[in-house]
Amino acid sequence: MPFGNTHNQAKLKYSSEQEYPDLSKHNNYMAKILTPAMYERLRTKETPSGFTLDDVIQTGVDNPGHPFIMTVGCVAGDEETYEVFKELLDPVIEDRHGGYKPTDKHKTDLNPDNLKGGDDLDPKYVLSSRVRTGRSIRGFCLPPHCSRGERRAVEKLSVEALAALSGDLKGKYYALKNMTEAEQQQLIDDHFLFDKPVSPLLLASGMARDWPDARGIWHNDNKTFLVWVNEEDHLRVISMQKGGKMKEVFTRFCTGLTKIETLFRDRGHAFMWNEHLGYVLTCPSNLGTGLRAGVHVKLPNMSKHAKFEEILTKLRLQKRGTGGVDTAAVGGVFDISNADRLGFSEVDLVQMVVDGVKLLVEMEKRLEKGQPIDNLIPAQK
Amino acid sequence: MASSFTRILSSKRNVGILSLVGGSVAAGFLLHREHVTAGEPLRRRYPASAEYPDLRKHNNCMASNLTPAIYAKLCDKATPNGYTIDQAIQTGVDNPGHPFIKTVGLVAGDEESYEVFADLLDPVIKERHNGYDPRVMKHPTDLNATKIQSGVFDERYVLSSRVRTGRSIRGLSLPPACTRAERREVERVVVDALSGLKGDLAGKYYSLTLMTEQEQQQLIDDHFLFDKPVSPLLTCAGMARDWPDARGIWHNNEKTFLIWINEEDHTRVISMEKGGNMKRVFERFCRGLKEVERLIQERGWEFMWNERLGYILTCPSNLGTGLRAGVHVKLPRLGKDPRFSKILDNLRLQKRGTGGVDTAAVGGVFDISNLDRLGQSEVQLVQTVIDGVNYLIECEKRLEKGQDIKVPAPLKQFNH
């Protein structure tokens, strides 16, 4: 998977030049890094499960990109993709993750006690707090490449592990193909339901095959801890609640993740992780922590300030609309989250969000009173 | 070949497999399942029953015919190019279908797909082509336009006439499976051949990657330009990969003969003109097709064809002639008559809106064309359209005068 690349051997009868994609109109990391010589060296390779170079880059070939936003343009089909195709992926990772070198080591820190503060973001401004990441189960191919049998096995394992969670993490699984109308409506109302991907970035990589087979949503009874199964990654893990108590959200996130990891290990499975890339996920942009910690925060004045973007960049934060990536901000409410994923630990990133959002709210309050904020503008983190 | 499989077997991943695959797996999953035809052994870690798609909500020809037993038999086979049954059926798994319209739900990745996966394709073909049994029947090819009787319609009713088909270049994989180099080779072979057309067929090629803004606008105005497929039926089959690389449009200077390259098929060939001279449209169609065939043969290529299935195309629905001959015809009264559908059925015609398949009729103007593709020749199908459309026009005229109309007796489908 995806199509047309079933067998790499058949393709080798054509020269590398004849097969090389036309990337003249492209603007993504893959197109920036791939050269004909590199293509020639890598096209004879395959991961043990049969994922090929063309499989890695198909999404980047099919989606030339946006003139202003740099998409990654490649995906992994399994854990070994990052090894076998490192000649392409290491520079892509380096470029995408702010200079992270092939020899760098990534630090994992899921101890919420290491987070300073974060329990007092002003709820008049910070409407909700959320932390998400992804996890892949070692030994199984990733969404672009997995067979139906594998995807179902991932679902089965995940559901069994999640069923063993207890206390405030106790919950229930809703398979996409079995849920009732009522369940579906409830999940929509709770903003939990994910839909079949429509983005051509995802579709072109084959992640939506066989929808909705083996896809589902698990959440705890309190509706504060949520796991998506077999959407863009094997698992997406989300901790969220209304208000500004990011520390609580992060604590539940860490506790939940650690428990889930233990439950998988008890059943003989590990998450894909290594000390260079951290947690391994489908998209190279989500390597390392795979973590996006964010808030929905009211910044109507701040967002109109000429230095808003600059300040966000200095704080290593990014803004999105409240519908998520590629949406617009509504009513001056922004989704503010960490820009980094790799090269910083989970605690580091959440700390940046907590400190950064606190500062932004300070600035917002000043601007409300017509006061200047220049002396608050931070140095580059 | 053996080395990549031993790599799979020795991979540390396999340690985990035993513990997680339950049910009836036993020791079967690690076995070396060989291909029936050339090509490397597939990676298969689960038994066929664990891989069998969930088709309970599906309504397409693939879902109706793919039993677990057939799937189990085919799931470890591949064509010499490496195309598999999972790839062939992916579009049908991803698109459950419409409760009222039954889609085919599978595609061929190459000519050999129709042989290697015959256990599924033969019953699908039989169902889709109204009982044509590829195991025992032969398909007649006839591109002799002189055999057509009448074929010039009343232009007060028929606004335009069109005949289309597709042709595939033998030896190159089809759009769902082709590599970039293969697709570029198709383009090269066809464009090279087309440059040899002369007289009223002389024309020019417009590559999708190279055309200018002006050329693009002209092609849009002429209604010639095709766009990247958006239908999930096509995108799920992988036909839109690498767009717009090696795709283009060729047309003659008179704009009556048009060829699409590397859209849903290697080539789609279209003859058309305003008005009701279907005979001339078909004559040009046959002449153009034969000339293109001669030109590619000069260069050592040929079209995919066999006597069981006729011309081989990507979608099983287009086998045989791959031919759709149709008119845009004004039938405002007949179009509202409750017997319209039955009349069309019996005449072996189908209606579409004037935007093509899946569109609505505007201002009482219908696109009327042949229902059948396989089991009857080109000449037979075009004659069916001519006779049928003449009948429909007669009905419309009678309704205009307040006279009654009759539902005709159903036509025989094909000679067994």
Short mmCIF file of N, CA and C in Angstrom, two decimals, chain A residues 1-7 9-11 13-15 17-22 25-26 39 46-50 54 57-58 61-64 79-80 138-141 145-154 156-157 176-178 196 200 208-211 213 267-269, chain B residues 4 7-8 11-13 16 19-22 40-46 49-54 56-58 71 80-84 86-87 89-90 93-96 171-172 176-182 184-185 208-210 228 235-238 240-243 245:
data_model
loop_
_atom_site.label_atom_id
_atom_site.label_comp_id
_atom_site.label_asym_id
_atom_site.label_seq_id
_atom_site.Cartn_x
_atom_site.Cartn_y
_atom_site.Cartn_z
N MET A 1 0.87 -1.19 0.00
CA MET A 1 0.00 0.00 0.00
C MET A 1 0.89 1.23 0.00
N PRO A 2 0.61 2.35 -0.47
CA PRO A 2 -0.50 2.60 -1.38
C PRO A 2 -0.30 1.99 -2.76
N PHE A 3 -1.15 2.33 -3.64
CA PHE A 3 -1.31 1.56 -4.86
C PHE A 3 -0.22 1.80 -5.88
N GLY A 4 -0.07 0.81 -6.69
CA GLY A 4 0.88 0.97 -7.79
C GLY A 4 2.29 0.70 -7.33
N ASN A 5 2.50 0.54 -6.03
CA ASN A 5 3.86 0.32 -5.55
C ASN A 5 3.98 -1.04 -4.91
N THR A 6 3.09 -1.93 -5.31
CA THR A 6 3.10 -3.25 -4.69
C THR A 6 4.39 -3.91 -4.87
N HIS A 7 4.86 -3.86 -6.03
CA HIS A 7 6.10 -4.51 -6.13
C HIS A 7 7.18 -3.66 -6.74
N GLN A 9 10.13 -4.43 -7.41
CA GLN A 9 11.01 -5.08 -8.40
C GLN A 9 10.55 -4.77 -9.82
N ALA A 10 9.26 -4.76 -10.04
CA ALA A 10 8.74 -4.52 -11.40
C ALA A 10 9.15 -3.14 -11.89
N LYS A 11 9.22 -2.21 -10.96
CA LYS A 11 9.55 -0.84 -11.31
C LYS A 11 11.01 -0.67 -11.70
N LYS A 13 12.82 -2.11 -13.61
CA LYS A 13 13.20 -2.26 -15.02
C LYS A 13 13.25 -0.91 -15.73
N TYR A 14 12.65 0.11 -15.12
CA TYR A 14 12.78 1.46 -15.65
C TYR A 14 13.92 2.15 -14.93
N SER A 15 14.56 3.09 -15.60
CA SER A 15 15.67 3.78 -14.96
C SER A 15 15.13 4.72 -13.89
N GLU A 17 15.78 7.73 -13.55
CA GLU A 17 15.38 9.00 -14.19
C GLU A 17 13.97 8.93 -14.73
N GLN A 18 13.61 7.76 -15.28
CA GLN A 18 12.28 7.62 -15.86
C GLN A 18 11.21 7.62 -14.77
N GLU A 19 11.58 7.18 -13.58
CA GLU A 19 10.62 7.10 -12.49
C GLU A 19 10.59 8.34 -11.60
N TYR A 20 11.62 9.16 -11.69
CA TYR A 20 11.74 10.27 -10.74
C TYR A 20 10.55 11.21 -10.86
N PRO A 21 9.92 11.57 -9.73
CA PRO A 21 8.72 12.43 -9.80
C PRO A 21 9.07 13.85 -10.26
N ASP A 22 8.08 14.47 -10.87
CA ASP A 22 8.23 15.87 -11.28
C ASP A 22 7.88 16.75 -10.07
N LYS A 25 6.89 21.96 -9.23
CA LYS A 25 5.93 22.92 -8.68
C LYS A 25 5.69 22.69 -7.19
N HIS A 26 6.58 21.92 -6.59
CA HIS A 26 6.32 21.48 -5.23
C HIS A 26 7.01 22.33 -4.18
N TYR A 39 17.18 9.48 -4.91
CA TYR A 39 16.10 8.60 -5.35
C TYR A 39 16.68 7.31 -5.91
N GLU A 46 13.63 -1.57 0.61
CA GLU A 46 12.29 -1.79 1.16
C GLU A 46 12.46 -2.07 2.62
N THR A 47 11.50 -1.72 3.43
CA THR A 47 11.54 -2.15 4.82
C THR A 47 11.18 -3.64 4.84
N PRO A 48 11.41 -4.34 5.95
CA PRO A 48 11.07 -5.77 6.00
C PRO A 48 9.60 -6.03 5.68
N SER A 49 8.72 -5.08 5.96
CA SER A 49 7.31 -5.32 5.65
C SER A 49 6.95 -4.90 4.24
N GLY A 50 7.93 -4.38 3.50
CA GLY A 50 7.67 -4.07 2.10
C GLY A 50 7.31 -2.63 1.79
N ASP A 54 8.74 5.04 -2.83
CA ASP A 54 7.58 5.67 -3.44
C ASP A 54 6.39 5.71 -2.48
N ILE A 57 6.92 8.73 -0.18
CA ILE A 57 6.78 10.08 -0.77
C ILE A 57 5.49 10.34 -1.53
N GLN A 58 4.65 9.32 -1.72
CA GLN A 58 3.46 9.50 -2.56
C GLN A 58 2.63 10.72 -2.14
N VAL A 61 4.22 13.83 -3.38
CA VAL A 61 4.14 13.98 -4.84
C VAL A 61 2.75 14.47 -5.22
N ASP A 62 1.73 13.88 -4.58
CA ASP A 62 0.34 14.20 -4.92
C ASP A 62 -0.12 15.55 -4.37
N ASN A 63 0.58 16.09 -3.40
CA ASN A 63 0.17 17.35 -2.77
C ASN A 63 1.33 18.32 -2.79
N PRO A 64 1.42 19.10 -3.88
CA PRO A 64 2.57 19.97 -4.05
C PRO A 64 2.79 20.94 -2.89
N GLU A 79 8.00 1.12 11.68
CA GLU A 79 9.08 1.71 12.47
C GLU A 79 10.38 1.76 11.68
N GLU A 80 10.61 0.73 10.88
CA GLU A 80 11.87 0.61 10.14
C GLU A 80 12.03 1.65 9.03
N ARG A 138 4.62 -1.27 18.72
CA ARG A 138 5.76 -1.89 18.05
C ARG A 138 5.37 -3.22 17.43
N GLY A 139 5.84 -3.46 16.19
CA GLY A 139 5.57 -4.73 15.54
C GLY A 139 4.41 -4.68 14.56
N PHE A 140 3.72 -3.57 14.53
CA PHE A 140 2.59 -3.43 13.60
C PHE A 140 2.87 -2.31 12.62
N CYS A 141 2.46 -2.50 11.39
CA CYS A 141 2.63 -1.44 10.41
C CYS A 141 1.73 -0.26 10.74
N HIS A 145 0.17 1.77 5.71
CA HIS A 145 0.65 0.51 5.16
C HIS A 145 -0.04 -0.72 5.73
N CYS A 146 -0.70 -0.57 6.87
CA CYS A 146 -1.22 -1.76 7.54
C CYS A 146 -2.29 -2.46 6.73
N SER A 147 -2.37 -3.77 6.92
CA SER A 147 -3.46 -4.53 6.30
C SER A 147 -4.67 -4.47 7.23
N ARG A 148 -5.82 -4.96 6.75
CA ARG A 148 -7.01 -4.98 7.59
C ARG A 148 -6.76 -5.84 8.83
N GLY A 149 -6.09 -6.98 8.62
CA GLY A 149 -5.81 -7.88 9.74
C GLY A 149 -4.99 -7.19 10.81
N GLU A 150 -3.98 -6.44 10.40
CA GLU A 150 -3.14 -5.74 11.37
C GLU A 150 -3.91 -4.66 12.09
N ARG A 151 -4.67 -3.89 11.34
CA ARG A 151 -5.43 -2.79 11.94
C ARG A 151 -6.40 -3.34 12.97
N ARG A 152 -7.02 -4.45 12.65
CA ARG A 152 -7.97 -5.07 13.60
C ARG A 152 -7.24 -5.57 14.84
N ALA A 153 -6.03 -6.08 14.62
CA ALA A 153 -5.25 -6.56 15.77
C ALA A 153 -4.87 -5.39 16.67
N VAL A 154 -4.52 -4.27 16.08
CA VAL A 154 -4.21 -3.06 16.87
C VAL A 154 -5.44 -2.65 17.68
N LYS A 156 -7.97 -4.52 18.63
CA LYS A 156 -8.29 -5.54 19.66
C LYS A 156 -7.39 -5.37 20.87
N LEU A 157 -6.09 -5.23 20.60
CA LEU A 157 -5.12 -5.04 21.68
C LEU A 157 -5.43 -3.79 22.48
N LEU A 176 -16.36 2.66 15.53
CA LEU A 176 -17.04 3.52 14.55
C LEU A 176 -18.11 2.76 13.79
N LYS A 177 -17.86 1.50 13.50
CA LYS A 177 -18.86 0.84 12.66
C LYS A 177 -20.01 0.22 13.45
N ASN A 178 -19.89 0.20 14.78
CA ASN A 178 -20.97 -0.40 15.57
C ASN A 178 -21.78 0.57 16.39
N LYS A 196 -13.96 10.33 8.96
CA LYS A 196 -13.04 9.85 7.93
C LYS A 196 -12.24 11.05 7.41
N PRO A 200 -6.50 15.73 1.52
CA PRO A 200 -5.75 14.95 0.53
C PRO A 200 -4.35 14.56 1.01
N ALA A 208 -6.82 6.21 4.93
CA ALA A 208 -8.27 6.09 5.10
C ALA A 208 -8.82 4.79 4.52
N ARG A 209 -7.93 3.91 4.09
CA ARG A 209 -8.41 2.64 3.51
C ARG A 209 -9.30 1.88 4.48
N ASP A 210 -10.29 1.19 3.90
CA ASP A 210 -11.17 0.29 4.66
C ASP A 210 -12.01 0.99 5.73
N TRP A 211 -12.08 2.34 5.66
CA TRP A 211 -12.88 3.06 6.66
C TRP A 211 -14.28 2.50 6.70
N ASP A 213 -13.55 0.41 9.27
CA ASP A 213 -13.14 -0.86 9.87
C ASP A 213 -12.04 -0.65 10.91
N ARG A 267 0.87 -7.21 28.31
CA ARG A 267 0.37 -8.10 27.26
C ARG A 267 1.43 -8.39 26.20
N GLY A 268 2.68 -7.99 26.51
CA GLY A 268 3.78 -8.33 25.62
C GLY A 268 4.03 -7.34 24.50
N HIS A 269 3.54 -6.10 24.65
CA HIS A 269 3.75 -5.12 23.59
C HIS A 269 4.35 -3.84 24.11
N SER B 4 14.38 -11.71 0.79
CA SER B 4 13.49 -10.74 1.44
C SER B 4 12.49 -11.46 2.32
N ARG B 7 14.08 -12.37 5.51
CA ARG B 7 14.17 -11.19 6.34
C ARG B 7 12.88 -11.02 7.13
N ILE B 8 11.74 -11.23 6.44
CA ILE B 8 10.45 -11.08 7.10
C ILE B 8 10.33 -12.11 8.23
N SER B 11 12.59 -11.37 11.25
CA SER B 11 12.43 -10.08 11.92
C SER B 11 11.95 -10.28 13.36
N LYS B 12 12.48 -9.48 14.22
CA LYS B 12 12.13 -9.64 15.64
C LYS B 12 10.65 -9.40 15.90
N ARG B 13 9.98 -8.78 14.94
CA ARG B 13 8.56 -8.53 15.12
C ARG B 13 7.77 -9.80 15.31
N GLY B 16 6.25 -11.25 18.52
CA GLY B 16 5.00 -10.77 19.10
C GLY B 16 3.76 -11.38 18.49
N SER B 19 1.53 -14.20 20.14
CA SER B 19 0.73 -13.87 21.31
C SER B 19 -0.52 -13.08 20.97
N LEU B 20 -0.52 -12.43 19.82
CA LEU B 20 -1.65 -11.55 19.62
C LEU B 20 -2.71 -12.04 18.66
N VAL B 21 -2.34 -12.95 17.80
CA VAL B 21 -3.37 -13.38 16.85
C VAL B 21 -4.12 -14.55 17.44
N GLY B 22 -5.37 -14.35 17.69
CA GLY B 22 -6.15 -15.39 18.37
C GLY B 22 -6.92 -16.25 17.41
N GLU B 40 7.30 -11.81 -6.26
CA GLU B 40 7.80 -12.24 -4.95
C GLU B 40 6.66 -12.66 -4.03
N PRO B 41 7.00 -13.52 -3.06
CA PRO B 41 5.95 -13.92 -2.10
C PRO B 41 5.48 -12.71 -1.30
N LEU B 42 4.23 -12.70 -0.95
CA LEU B 42 3.67 -11.58 -0.21
C LEU B 42 3.97 -11.69 1.26
N ARG B 43 3.98 -10.55 1.93
CA ARG B 43 4.01 -10.55 3.38
C ARG B 43 2.60 -10.86 3.83
N ARG B 44 2.41 -11.90 4.61
CA ARG B 44 1.07 -12.23 5.09
C ARG B 44 1.23 -12.74 6.51
N ARG B 45 0.73 -12.00 7.45
CA ARG B 45 0.91 -12.42 8.83
C ARG B 45 -0.38 -12.92 9.45
N TYR B 46 -1.46 -12.72 8.76
CA TYR B 46 -2.75 -13.12 9.30
C TYR B 46 -3.43 -14.05 8.31
N SER B 49 -9.12 -15.16 6.86
CA SER B 49 -10.33 -14.81 7.61
C SER B 49 -10.14 -13.53 8.42
N ALA B 50 -8.91 -13.26 8.86
CA ALA B 50 -8.65 -12.03 9.62
C ALA B 50 -8.52 -10.83 8.71
N GLU B 51 -8.26 -11.09 7.43
CA GLU B 51 -8.08 -10.00 6.47
C GLU B 51 -9.33 -9.72 5.64
N TYR B 52 -10.26 -10.64 5.66
CA TYR B 52 -11.46 -10.51 4.82
C TYR B 52 -12.19 -9.21 5.17
N PRO B 53 -12.53 -8.39 4.16
CA PRO B 53 -13.17 -7.11 4.45
C PRO B 53 -14.58 -7.27 5.01
N ASP B 54 -15.01 -6.26 5.77
CA ASP B 54 -16.36 -6.23 6.30
C ASP B 54 -17.27 -5.61 5.24
N ARG B 56 -20.69 -5.96 5.07
CA ARG B 56 -22.10 -6.09 5.44
C ARG B 56 -22.94 -4.88 5.03
N LYS B 57 -22.30 -3.72 4.95
CA LYS B 57 -23.09 -2.54 4.58
C LYS B 57 -22.89 -2.19 3.11
N HIS B 58 -22.33 -3.12 2.37
CA HIS B 58 -21.93 -2.80 1.01
C HIS B 58 -22.95 -3.27 -0.02
N TYR B 71 -11.99 -15.13 -1.53
CA TYR B 71 -10.94 -14.25 -1.00
C TYR B 71 -9.75 -15.07 -0.54
N PRO B 80 2.01 -10.79 -12.52
CA PRO B 80 3.47 -10.66 -12.69
C PRO B 80 4.02 -9.30 -12.27
N ASN B 81 3.18 -8.26 -12.36
CA ASN B 81 3.62 -6.93 -11.92
C ASN B 81 3.49 -6.75 -10.42
N GLY B 82 2.88 -7.71 -9.75
CA GLY B 82 2.74 -7.62 -8.31
C GLY B 82 1.40 -7.05 -7.83
N TYR B 83 0.42 -6.96 -8.72
CA TYR B 83 -0.89 -6.42 -8.32
C TYR B 83 -1.67 -7.50 -7.58
N THR B 84 -2.33 -7.10 -6.49
CA THR B 84 -3.01 -8.09 -5.64
C THR B 84 -4.51 -7.87 -5.59
N ASP B 86 -6.27 -7.44 -2.94
CA ASP B 86 -6.60 -6.36 -2.00
C ASP B 86 -6.59 -5.00 -2.70
N GLN B 87 -5.65 -4.85 -3.61
CA GLN B 87 -5.61 -3.59 -4.35
C GLN B 87 -6.80 -3.49 -5.30
N ILE B 89 -9.75 -4.71 -5.05
CA ILE B 89 -11.04 -4.49 -4.40
C ILE B 89 -11.08 -3.27 -3.49
N GLN B 90 -9.94 -2.61 -3.28
CA GLN B 90 -9.88 -1.49 -2.33
C GLN B 90 -10.97 -0.46 -2.60
N VAL B 93 -14.20 -1.70 -1.26
CA VAL B 93 -14.25 -1.76 0.20
C VAL B 93 -14.47 -0.35 0.75
N ASP B 94 -13.78 0.62 0.15
CA ASP B 94 -13.84 2.01 0.63
C ASP B 94 -15.13 2.72 0.24
N ASN B 95 -15.83 2.21 -0.74
CA ASN B 95 -17.05 2.87 -1.21
C ASN B 95 -18.20 1.88 -1.21
N PRO B 96 -18.89 1.81 -0.08
CA PRO B 96 -19.93 0.79 0.07
C PRO B 96 -21.00 0.83 -1.01
N GLY B 171 1.06 -4.43 -22.34
CA GLY B 171 2.41 -4.47 -21.81
C GLY B 171 2.68 -3.41 -20.75
N LEU B 172 1.75 -2.47 -20.60
CA LEU B 172 1.91 -1.43 -19.59
C LEU B 172 0.77 -1.52 -18.59
N PRO B 176 -4.67 2.22 -12.12
CA PRO B 176 -4.58 1.99 -10.67
C PRO B 176 -3.20 1.54 -10.22
N ALA B 177 -2.43 0.92 -11.11
CA ALA B 177 -1.19 0.28 -10.69
C ALA B 177 0.06 0.82 -11.36
N CYS B 178 -0.10 1.61 -12.40
CA CYS B 178 1.08 1.97 -13.18
C CYS B 178 2.06 2.80 -12.37
N THR B 179 3.34 2.62 -12.71
CA THR B 179 4.35 3.48 -12.10
C THR B 179 4.42 4.77 -12.90
N ARG B 180 5.17 5.76 -12.40
CA ARG B 180 5.30 7.01 -13.14
C ARG B 180 5.94 6.76 -14.50
N ALA B 181 6.95 5.90 -14.52
CA ALA B 181 7.63 5.64 -15.80
C ALA B 181 6.69 4.97 -16.80
N GLU B 182 5.85 4.05 -16.33
CA GLU B 182 4.90 3.39 -17.23
C GLU B 182 3.89 4.40 -17.77
N ARG B 184 4.27 7.55 -18.13
CA ARG B 184 4.96 8.43 -19.09
C ARG B 184 5.17 7.70 -20.42
N GLU B 185 5.40 6.39 -20.34
CA GLU B 185 5.58 5.59 -21.55
C GLU B 185 4.29 5.53 -22.35
N LEU B 208 -1.10 18.22 -19.62
CA LEU B 208 -1.66 18.93 -18.47
C LEU B 208 -0.59 19.70 -17.70
N THR B 209 0.64 19.17 -17.68
CA THR B 209 1.68 19.88 -16.93
C THR B 209 2.22 21.08 -17.68
N LEU B 210 2.13 21.06 -19.02
CA LEU B 210 2.79 22.12 -19.80
C LEU B 210 1.86 23.14 -20.43
N LYS B 228 -8.57 16.59 -12.44
CA LYS B 228 -8.17 15.51 -11.53
C LYS B 228 -9.43 14.88 -10.96
N THR B 235 -10.44 7.78 -6.84
CA THR B 235 -9.25 8.11 -6.04
C THR B 235 -8.86 6.95 -5.14
N CYS B 236 -9.85 6.20 -4.65
CA CYS B 236 -9.53 5.06 -3.79
C CYS B 236 -8.84 3.94 -4.55
N ALA B 237 -8.98 3.95 -5.86
CA ALA B 237 -8.32 2.93 -6.67
C ALA B 237 -6.91 3.36 -7.06
N GLY B 238 -6.52 4.55 -6.65
CA GLY B 238 -5.16 4.99 -6.91
C GLY B 238 -4.93 5.60 -8.27
N ALA B 240 -5.46 8.58 -9.34
CA ALA B 240 -5.08 9.99 -9.40
C ALA B 240 -3.66 10.25 -8.90
N ARG B 241 -2.92 9.18 -8.64
CA ARG B 241 -1.55 9.37 -8.17
C ARG B 241 -0.71 10.20 -9.14
N ASP B 242 0.21 10.98 -8.56
CA ASP B 242 1.18 11.74 -9.35
C ASP B 242 0.55 12.78 -10.28
N TRP B 243 -0.75 13.08 -10.07
CA TRP B 243 -1.39 14.08 -10.93
C TRP B 243 -0.60 15.36 -10.92
N ASP B 245 1.08 14.52 -13.75
CA ASP B 245 2.20 13.96 -14.51
C ASP B 245 1.70 13.01 -15.61
#
